[in-house]
Coordinates of C-alpha atoms in Angstrom, one line a residue:
X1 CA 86.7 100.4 63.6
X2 CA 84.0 100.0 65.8
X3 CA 85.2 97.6 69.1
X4 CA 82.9 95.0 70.7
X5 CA 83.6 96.2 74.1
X6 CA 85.7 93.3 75.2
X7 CA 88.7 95.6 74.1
X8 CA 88.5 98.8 75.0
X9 CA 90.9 99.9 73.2
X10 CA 89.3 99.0 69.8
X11 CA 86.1 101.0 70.6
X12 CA 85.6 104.5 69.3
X13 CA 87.3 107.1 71.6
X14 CA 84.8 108.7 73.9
X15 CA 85.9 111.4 76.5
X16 CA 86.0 109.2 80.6
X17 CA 83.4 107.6 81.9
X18 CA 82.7 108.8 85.4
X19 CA 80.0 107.7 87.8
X20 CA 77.5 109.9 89.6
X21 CA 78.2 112.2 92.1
X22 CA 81.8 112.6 93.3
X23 CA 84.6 110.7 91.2
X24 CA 86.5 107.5 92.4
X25 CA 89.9 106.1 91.6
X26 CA 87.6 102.8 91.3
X27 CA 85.8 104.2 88.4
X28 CA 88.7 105.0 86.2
X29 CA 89.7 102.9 83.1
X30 CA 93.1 102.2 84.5
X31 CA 91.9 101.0 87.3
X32 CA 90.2 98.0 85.5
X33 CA 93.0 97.5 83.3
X34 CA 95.2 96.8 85.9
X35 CA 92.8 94.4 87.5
X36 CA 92.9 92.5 84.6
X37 CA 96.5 92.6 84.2
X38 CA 96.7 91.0 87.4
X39 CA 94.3 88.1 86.7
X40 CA 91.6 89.3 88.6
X41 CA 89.0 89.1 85.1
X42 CA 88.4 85.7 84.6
X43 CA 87.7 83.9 82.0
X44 CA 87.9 87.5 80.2
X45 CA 86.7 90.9 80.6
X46 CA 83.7 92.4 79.0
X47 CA 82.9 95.9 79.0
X48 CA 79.3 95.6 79.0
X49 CA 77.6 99.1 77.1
X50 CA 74.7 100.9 76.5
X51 CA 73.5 104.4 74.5
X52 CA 70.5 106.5 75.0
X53 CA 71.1 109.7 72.5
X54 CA 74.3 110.9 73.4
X55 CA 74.5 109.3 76.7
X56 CA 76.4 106.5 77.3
X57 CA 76.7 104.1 79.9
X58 CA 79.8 101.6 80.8
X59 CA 80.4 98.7 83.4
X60 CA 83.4 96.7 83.3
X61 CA 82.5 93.1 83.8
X62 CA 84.5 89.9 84.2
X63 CA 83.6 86.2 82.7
X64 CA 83.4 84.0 85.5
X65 CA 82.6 81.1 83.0
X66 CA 80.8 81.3 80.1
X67 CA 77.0 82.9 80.2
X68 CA 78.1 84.3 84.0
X69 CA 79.1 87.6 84.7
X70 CA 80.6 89.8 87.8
X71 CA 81.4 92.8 88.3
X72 CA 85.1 93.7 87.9
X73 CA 85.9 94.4 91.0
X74 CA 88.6 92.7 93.9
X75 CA 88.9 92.8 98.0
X76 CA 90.3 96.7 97.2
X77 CA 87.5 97.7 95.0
X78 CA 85.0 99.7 97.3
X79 CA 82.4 100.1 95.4
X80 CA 81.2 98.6 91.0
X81 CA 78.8 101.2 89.8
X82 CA 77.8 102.3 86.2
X83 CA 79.7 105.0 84.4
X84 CA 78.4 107.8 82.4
X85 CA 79.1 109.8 79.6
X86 CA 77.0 112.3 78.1
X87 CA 74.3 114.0 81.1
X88 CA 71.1 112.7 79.4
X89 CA 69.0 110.4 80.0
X90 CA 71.3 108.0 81.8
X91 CA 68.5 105.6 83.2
X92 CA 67.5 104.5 79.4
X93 CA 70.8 104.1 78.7
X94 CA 71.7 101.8 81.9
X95 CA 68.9 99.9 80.7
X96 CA 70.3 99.4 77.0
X97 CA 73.3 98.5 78.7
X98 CA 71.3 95.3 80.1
X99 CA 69.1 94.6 76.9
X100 CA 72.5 94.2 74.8
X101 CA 74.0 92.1 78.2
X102 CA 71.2 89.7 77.9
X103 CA 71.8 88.7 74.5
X104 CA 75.4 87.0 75.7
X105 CA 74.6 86.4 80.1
X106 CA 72.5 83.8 81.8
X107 CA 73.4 85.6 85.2
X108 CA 74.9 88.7 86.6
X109 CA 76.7 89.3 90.1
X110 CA 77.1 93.0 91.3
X111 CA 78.8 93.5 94.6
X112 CA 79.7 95.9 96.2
X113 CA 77.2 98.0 95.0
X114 CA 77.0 101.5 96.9
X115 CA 73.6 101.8 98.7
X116 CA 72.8 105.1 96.5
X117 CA 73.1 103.5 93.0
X118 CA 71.4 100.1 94.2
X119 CA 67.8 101.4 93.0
X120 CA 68.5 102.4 90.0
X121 CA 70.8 99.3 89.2
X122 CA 68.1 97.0 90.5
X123 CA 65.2 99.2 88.1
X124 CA 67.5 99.2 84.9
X125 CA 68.0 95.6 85.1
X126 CA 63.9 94.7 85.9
X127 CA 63.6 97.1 82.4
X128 CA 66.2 95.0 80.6
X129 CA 64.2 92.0 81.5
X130 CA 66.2 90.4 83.7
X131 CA 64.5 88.7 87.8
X132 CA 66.9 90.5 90.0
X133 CA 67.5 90.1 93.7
X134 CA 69.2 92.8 95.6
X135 CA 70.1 92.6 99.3
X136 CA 72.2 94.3 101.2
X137 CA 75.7 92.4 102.5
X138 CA 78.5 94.8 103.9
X139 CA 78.8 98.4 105.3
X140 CA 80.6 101.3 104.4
X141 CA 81.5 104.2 106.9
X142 CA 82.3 107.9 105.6
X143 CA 83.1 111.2 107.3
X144 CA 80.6 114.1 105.3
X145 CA 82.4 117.4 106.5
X146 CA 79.7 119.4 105.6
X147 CA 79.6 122.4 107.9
X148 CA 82.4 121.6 109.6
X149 CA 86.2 122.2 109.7
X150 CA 88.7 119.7 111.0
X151 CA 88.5 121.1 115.0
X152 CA 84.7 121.3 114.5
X153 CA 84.6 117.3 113.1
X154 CA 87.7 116.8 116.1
X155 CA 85.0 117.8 118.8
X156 CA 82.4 116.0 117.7
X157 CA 84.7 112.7 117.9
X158 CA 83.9 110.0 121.3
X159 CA 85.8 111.8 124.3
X160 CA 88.0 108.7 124.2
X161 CA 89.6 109.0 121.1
X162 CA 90.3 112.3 121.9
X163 CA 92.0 112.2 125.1
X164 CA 93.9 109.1 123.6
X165 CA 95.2 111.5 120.7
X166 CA 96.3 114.1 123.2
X167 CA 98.1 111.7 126.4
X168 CA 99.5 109.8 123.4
X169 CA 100.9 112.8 121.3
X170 CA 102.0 115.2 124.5
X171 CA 104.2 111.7 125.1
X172 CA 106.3 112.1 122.0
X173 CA 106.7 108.9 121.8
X174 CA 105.7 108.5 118.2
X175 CA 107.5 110.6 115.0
X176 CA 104.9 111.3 112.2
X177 CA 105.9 111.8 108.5
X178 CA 103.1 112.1 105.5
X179 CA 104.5 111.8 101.9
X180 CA 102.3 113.5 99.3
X181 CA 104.4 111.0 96.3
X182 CA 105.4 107.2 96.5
X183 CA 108.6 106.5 98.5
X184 CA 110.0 103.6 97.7
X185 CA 111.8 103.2 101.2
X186 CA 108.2 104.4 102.8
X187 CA 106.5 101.7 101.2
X188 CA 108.8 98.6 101.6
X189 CA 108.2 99.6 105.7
X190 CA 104.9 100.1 104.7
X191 CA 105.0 96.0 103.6
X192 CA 107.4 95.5 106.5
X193 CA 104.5 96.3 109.2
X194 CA 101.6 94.4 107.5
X195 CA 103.7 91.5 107.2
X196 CA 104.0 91.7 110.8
X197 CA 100.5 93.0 111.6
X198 CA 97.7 91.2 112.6
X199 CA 96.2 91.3 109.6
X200 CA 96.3 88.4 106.9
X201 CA 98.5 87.7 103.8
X202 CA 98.3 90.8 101.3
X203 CA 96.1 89.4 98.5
X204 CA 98.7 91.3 95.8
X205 CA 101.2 93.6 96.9
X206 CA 102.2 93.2 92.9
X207 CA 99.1 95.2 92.4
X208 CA 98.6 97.2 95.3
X209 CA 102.1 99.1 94.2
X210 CA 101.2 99.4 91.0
X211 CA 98.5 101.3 91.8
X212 CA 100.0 103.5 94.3
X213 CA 102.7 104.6 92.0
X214 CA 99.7 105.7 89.4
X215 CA 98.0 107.4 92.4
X216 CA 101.2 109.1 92.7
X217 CA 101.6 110.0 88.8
X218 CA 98.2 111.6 89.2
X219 CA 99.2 113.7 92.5
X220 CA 96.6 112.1 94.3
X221 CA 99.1 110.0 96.6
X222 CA 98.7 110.3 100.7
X223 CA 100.3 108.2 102.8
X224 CA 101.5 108.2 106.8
X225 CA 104.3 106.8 108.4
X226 CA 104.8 106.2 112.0
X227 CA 107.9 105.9 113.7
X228 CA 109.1 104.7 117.5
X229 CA 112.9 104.9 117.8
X230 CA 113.5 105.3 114.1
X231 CA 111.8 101.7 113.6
X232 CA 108.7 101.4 111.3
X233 CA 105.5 100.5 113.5
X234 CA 102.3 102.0 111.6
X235 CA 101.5 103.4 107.8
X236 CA 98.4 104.1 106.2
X237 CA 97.5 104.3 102.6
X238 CA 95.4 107.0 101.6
X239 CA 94.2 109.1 97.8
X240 CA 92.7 112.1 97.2
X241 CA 90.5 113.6 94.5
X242 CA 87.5 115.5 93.8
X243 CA 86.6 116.7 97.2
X244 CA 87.2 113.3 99.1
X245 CA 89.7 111.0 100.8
X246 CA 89.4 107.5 100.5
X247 CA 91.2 105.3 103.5
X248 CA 92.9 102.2 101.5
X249 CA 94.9 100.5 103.4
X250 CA 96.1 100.8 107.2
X251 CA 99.2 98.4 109.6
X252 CA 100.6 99.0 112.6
X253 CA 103.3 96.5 114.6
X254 CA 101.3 94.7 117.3
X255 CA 104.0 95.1 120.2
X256 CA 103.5 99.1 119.7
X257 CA 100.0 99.5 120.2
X258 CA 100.1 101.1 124.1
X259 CA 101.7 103.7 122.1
X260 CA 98.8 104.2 119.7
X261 CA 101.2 104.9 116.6
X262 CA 97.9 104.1 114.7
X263 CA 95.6 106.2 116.1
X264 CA 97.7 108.9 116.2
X265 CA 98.9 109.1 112.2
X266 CA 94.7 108.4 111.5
X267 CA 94.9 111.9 113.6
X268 CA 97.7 113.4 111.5
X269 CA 95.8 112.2 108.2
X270 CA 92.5 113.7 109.0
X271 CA 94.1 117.0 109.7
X272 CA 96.1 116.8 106.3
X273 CA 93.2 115.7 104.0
X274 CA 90.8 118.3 106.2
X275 CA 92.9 121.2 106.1
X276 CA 95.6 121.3 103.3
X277 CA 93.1 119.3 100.6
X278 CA 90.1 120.3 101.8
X279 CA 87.9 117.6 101.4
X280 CA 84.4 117.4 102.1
X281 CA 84.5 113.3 102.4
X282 CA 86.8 111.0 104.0
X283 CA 85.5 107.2 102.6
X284 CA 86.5 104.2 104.6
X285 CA 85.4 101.5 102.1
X286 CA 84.2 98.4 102.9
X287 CA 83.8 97.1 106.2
X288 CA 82.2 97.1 110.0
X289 CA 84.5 97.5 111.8
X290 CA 84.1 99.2 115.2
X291 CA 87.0 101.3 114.9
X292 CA 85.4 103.1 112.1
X293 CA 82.8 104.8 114.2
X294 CA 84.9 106.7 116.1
X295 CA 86.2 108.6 112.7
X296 CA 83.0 108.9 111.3
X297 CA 79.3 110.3 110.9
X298 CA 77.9 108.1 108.0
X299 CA 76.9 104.5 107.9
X300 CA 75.0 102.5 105.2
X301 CA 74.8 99.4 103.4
X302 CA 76.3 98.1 100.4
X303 CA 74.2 95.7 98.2
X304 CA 74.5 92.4 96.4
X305 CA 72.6 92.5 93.5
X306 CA 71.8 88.8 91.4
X307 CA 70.5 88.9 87.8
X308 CA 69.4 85.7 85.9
X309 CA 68.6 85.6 82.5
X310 CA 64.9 84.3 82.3
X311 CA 65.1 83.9 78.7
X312 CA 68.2 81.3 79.1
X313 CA 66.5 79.4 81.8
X314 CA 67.5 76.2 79.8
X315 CA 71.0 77.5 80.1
X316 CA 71.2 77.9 84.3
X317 CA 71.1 74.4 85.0
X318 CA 69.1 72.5 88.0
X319 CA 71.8 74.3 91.0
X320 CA 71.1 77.6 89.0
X321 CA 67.5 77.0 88.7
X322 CA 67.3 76.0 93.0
X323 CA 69.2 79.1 93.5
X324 CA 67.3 81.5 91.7
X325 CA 64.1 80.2 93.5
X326 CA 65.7 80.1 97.1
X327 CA 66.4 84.1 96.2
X328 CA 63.5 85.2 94.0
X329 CA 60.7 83.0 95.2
X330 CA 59.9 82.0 91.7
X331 CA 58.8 78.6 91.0

């Protein structure tokens, strides 16, 4: 039986959708069903759809209340994008994808949107019919290797990090162990040191596990741990796949930073992803912070992109109405 797309699982099989370019653990089907086994779709999930020939195009959406849409996304989500199957013509079918939406939305939300799908997000939707406003709100940092192996990237670091690595490391002050599977013992000192990190609450651990453990399933699992005197004081979070290394999560103890445990497992890392799975990317995700330029060469924007219905305009109400003015400069 042919599924409505609020179910996935009732739809007709098709093989994975995938976005462009290189693949993302934020693409994949689980990773939306676990979002919404965690609470994090709504009012409900709708997997908004859309066929040109045999290309098809799919973007898991949440219900923020009825007529409103959002992508399905959380604070770990880097990046909501449209997914593909079939290699034809994927713009018509993007823009099918937000005929059929309007027919059900008043308004669509789409963050974060990575800066080289935005366009052709922003072009789909104006075909569709919708008044769309995209702007760009964030940052995302990545490392492109091209050319370059890890001592060639290493050089072109600031001289600072690099004589912080080297004082730091000829110290042995700090013992270094990567796990290529989940640990359960390396993870509850992974939660150990962000509980006592500077960093705030973990929005869900529940969820967070969860998906390490699949990342581990799927042999894509990287994580560091840093030790001083056998006592947990820094772990990162890493995955791996299709050429690139995305950076999920990072802690370190406070009292142990003129040690640099951090620094010096990011160091350990790099050389792992770099030389044993020779990536081609390391992604940093979402955020500006200044740390992030010492590890990378890349910089651009993510983008907000707003959507209103302009055939439901009875439906948005007079806040809707002021807001889609203030943004479109529509009267």
């Amino acid at each position: 039986m042919q599924g409505n797309g609020e179910h996935p699982a009732n739809d007709a099989k098709r093989p994975p959708a995938r976005g462009a370019g290189f693949a993302s653990p934020f693409d994949r089907e689980e990773w939306f069903d676990l979002l919404a086994a965690h609470g994090f779709a709504g009012a409900g999930r709708h997997d908004a759809r859309g066929t040109a020939g045999q290309t098809h195009a799919l973007l898991p959406l949440r219900i923020e209340r009825p007529g409103h849409y959002a992508g399905l996304t959380n604070w770990y989500s880097f990046a909501i994008r449209p997914l593909y199957t079939g290699d034809g013509d994927r713009p018509a079918a993007l823009a099918d994808l937000f005929a059929a939406l309007r027919r059900r939305a008043v308004r669509l939300t789409l963050y974060p949107v990575p800066d080289t799908e935005q366009m052709a997000v922003a072009s789909a939707l104006r075909s569709a019919g919708w008044w769309v406003k995209a702007s760009p709100k964030g940052d995302r940092h990545w490392l492109d290797l091209s050319g370059l192996d890890h001592d060639g990237w290493w050089e072109s670091r600031p001289g600072a990090l690099r004589s912080t690595v080297r004082r730091k490391a000829k110290k042995g002050v700090v013992d270094i162990e990567l796990f290529t599977a989940f640990d359960a013992d390396a993870w509850a000192a992974y939660e150990a040191i962000y509980a006592a990190s500077w960093k705030p609450e973990e929005g869900d651990p529940g969820l967070l596990r969860a998906f390490a453990e699949a990342e581990s399933a799927r042999g894509t699992f990287r994580m560091g741990l840093a030790r001083i005197e056998g006592a947990p004081v820094a772990a990162q979070y890493w995955t791996v796949e299709d050429g690139t290394a995305f950076i999920h999560k990072l802690a370190h103890v406070e009292d142990s930073l003129k040690a640099s445990p951090g620094t010096l497992l990011s160091a350990a890392l790099f050389r792992h992803v770099i030389e044993v799975d020779r990536v081609c990317r390391v992604d940093f995700g979402t955020g500006n912070d200044a740390y992030k330029r010492d590890w990378m060469n890349r910089h651009e924007p993510l983008w907000h992109i707003e959507a209103f219905n302009p055939a439901r305009i009875a439906a948005w109400g007079p806040g809707l109405k002021a807001f889609a003015r203030s943004v479109l400069g529509r009267e």
